[in-house]
Amino acid sequence: MRSVRARAALGATVVVALALAVAGLAVLLVLRANLTDQAGLQAEVAAREVAGQLALGVPYDRLETGDEEDHPVQVTDEDGRVVAVSQDLEAISGTGTDRVTRAPAPTPSPTPSPTAEDGGDDDDDDDGTDSPDPARGEVSTDDPDFANGTATVDGDRADYRFASVEATNAAGLTLTVHAGAPLAAEQRAVGSVRGAMLTGLPVVLLVVAGVTWLVTRRALRPVEGIRREMAAITASEDLSRRVPEPGSHDEVARLARTTNETLTALEASVERQRRFVADASHELRSPIASLRTQLEVGAAHPELLDVTGAVADTVRLQALAADLLLLARLDAGERPGTALLELGALVREEVSQRTGDRIPVTVSVPEEAGGLEVTGSRTQLARVVGNLLDNAERHAGRAVAVAVRAEGGGVVVEVTDDGDGVPEAERERIFERFVRLDDARTRDEGGAGLGLALARDVAVRHGGRLTVTGAGERGARFTLWLPDAR
């Protein structure tokens, strides 16, 4: 039962078995009901034939009951006494009384007809028409009562369906005729169908189990191929390999395609992580080597120690380590805070702390600052604004401006400079980690290529976006959009 094929085959077999059992039981019940109704109809016909004779005044000992074995008959009066039975009937049950011996009772005689002495005519009325026979009873037109029972005729005992029909004879006595029809045909038919079902059911279940096993095995064969390939990929640690994709368009094919997409994303993530480690090692090596050289020179020749350069290298190293630490936290899935921030005030505060900029920053924030609120981490958003301003300061010619406004259901922070701008083909690549354009490498002393990548990661994790466009004829415009706190 550890196999999906075994569980599927067992489940299908159990379901089919239950369905066939219920269907077979229903068929047997319907068949039995129909055959029983047919026997009841035959019994009613036989009972009404005998009741008709009683209504016509036929004496009990002259009743024609037909074939006693096929239609045993028992007639009872209002007091339940047996007044007539069919020939060779030895025992009966199911009719209300099991007696088959006639009770002593006078035989009813027809009512005498009027004679000529009474003013009547033996043959015709005055108008020449036949007068109705006053010595005739009637048969009840109500639906008969049915019951199952047994009867023994000439030593043979069998099951019968009995119909009870009431009749009134010429003397006004109400009699009940119980006539039966054999249930042997119904029992034989039901037994034959039941036997055929019991014989065929195991065969059908074996076929269902076998077909389910084979179909499930064929359907799961690609899954086994995917499992083997995934095991091989795990053992080899070669994320460039892919699982086989079947040519079908079913769930297994979609599973294979999704697995390959996951492997592609995982390979890209691992490769990005490797590049990140390599680039970080390269970026860290330069300031560490420079700082070590200065310290070694200062240790050997104190008068040649460049304290300013050592401090600059240390600051650069500290900033790089802080960027790497923040990127690591973001990659680990750190969620931004939920503090309510007024973005205009945050921008003013960040600009006021920048006392060493070579180009003064122009700030444009509307007076209605209450409508510029966002939620998130104040430290991270301040880092984004600072990185955008640092980038503008490095590339601007004579002007750097920052503006805050409400737009599109959110708040926009727009940083522009009048530098050379960013080529359109490079406007997405500059947001990758450790990416610096060629001219930036010559002008950007100390930049590691992490500022813009870090800014976009923070923006995305705050539910916003960061893009770059041209700022008129020259320069660049970085647009940070964050969703409104409301």
Short mmCIF file of N, CA and C in Angstrom, two decimals, residues 17 19 31 80 111 135 186 191 225-226 230 273 283-284 287 294 298 330 347 371 409 415 438 442 475 481:
data_model
loop_
_atom_site.label_atom_id
_atom_site.label_comp_id
_atom_site.label_asym_id
_atom_site.label_seq_id
_atom_site.Cartn_x
_atom_site.Cartn_y
_atom_site.Cartn_z
N ALA A 17 -16.82 -2.06 -6.72
CA ALA A 17 -17.52 -3.11 -6.00
C ALA A 17 -18.76 -2.57 -5.30
N ALA A 19 -20.39 0.17 -6.09
CA ALA A 19 -21.36 0.61 -7.10
C ALA A 19 -22.10 -0.58 -7.69
N LEU A 31 -36.59 -6.28 -10.24
CA LEU A 31 -37.02 -7.51 -10.91
C LEU A 31 -38.01 -8.28 -10.05
N GLY A 80 -65.34 -15.67 8.56
CA GLY A 80 -64.04 -16.31 8.38
C GLY A 80 -64.10 -17.80 8.21
N THR A 111 -83.35 -16.87 -5.31
CA THR A 111 -84.67 -16.34 -4.93
C THR A 111 -85.68 -16.70 -5.99
N ALA A 135 -81.93 -13.03 -9.02
CA ALA A 135 -81.11 -13.96 -8.25
C ALA A 135 -79.64 -13.83 -8.61
N GLU A 186 -40.79 -16.25 -10.40
CA GLU A 186 -40.09 -15.08 -9.84
C GLU A 186 -38.84 -15.51 -9.08
N GLY A 191 -33.14 -15.76 -8.67
CA GLY A 191 -31.98 -16.59 -8.34
C GLY A 191 -30.99 -16.65 -9.48
N GLY A 225 10.39 9.17 -13.85
CA GLY A 225 11.53 9.75 -14.55
C GLY A 225 11.94 11.08 -13.96
N ILE A 226 10.95 11.89 -13.58
CA ILE A 226 11.26 13.18 -12.94
C ILE A 226 11.96 12.95 -11.61
N MET A 230 15.70 14.24 -10.65
CA MET A 230 15.90 15.14 -9.52
C MET A 230 16.89 14.55 -8.53
N GLN A 273 24.22 34.43 -6.41
CA GLN A 273 24.86 34.41 -5.10
C GLN A 273 26.37 34.24 -5.24
N GLU A 283 35.47 43.72 -4.03
CA GLU A 283 35.30 45.08 -3.55
C GLU A 283 35.90 45.27 -2.16
N LEU A 284 35.81 44.25 -1.33
CA LEU A 284 36.38 44.36 0.01
C LEU A 284 37.91 44.30 -0.01
N PRO A 287 39.80 48.12 -0.49
CA PRO A 287 40.01 49.01 0.67
C PRO A 287 40.81 48.34 1.79
N GLN A 294 48.74 51.34 4.08
CA GLN A 294 48.97 52.59 4.82
C GLN A 294 49.40 52.31 6.26
N GLY A 298 52.87 53.33 7.89
CA GLY A 298 52.87 54.15 9.11
C GLY A 298 53.63 53.47 10.23
N LEU A 330 17.78 41.57 3.29
CA LEU A 330 16.69 41.62 2.31
C LEU A 330 16.54 40.28 1.59
N VAL A 347 12.50 63.36 3.62
CA VAL A 347 13.40 63.88 2.58
C VAL A 347 14.10 65.15 3.08
N GLY A 371 -0.69 64.53 3.26
CA GLY A 371 -1.11 63.58 2.24
C GLY A 371 0.01 62.78 1.64
N GLY A 409 -2.22 57.24 -6.58
CA GLY A 409 -2.53 56.47 -5.39
C GLY A 409 -1.32 56.20 -4.52
N VAL A 415 14.34 62.34 -7.99
CA VAL A 415 15.68 62.91 -7.87
C VAL A 415 16.23 63.10 -9.28
N ASP A 438 31.04 52.36 -17.51
CA ASP A 438 32.48 52.59 -17.72
C ASP A 438 32.91 53.97 -17.27
N THR A 442 35.51 55.67 -13.76
CA THR A 442 36.59 56.66 -13.73
C THR A 442 36.27 57.81 -12.80
N GLY A 475 21.07 64.66 -18.40
CA GLY A 475 20.78 64.37 -17.01
C GLY A 475 19.92 63.12 -16.86
N TRP A 481 8.41 55.39 -6.44
CA TRP A 481 6.97 55.43 -6.13
C TRP A 481 6.68 54.44 -5.02
#
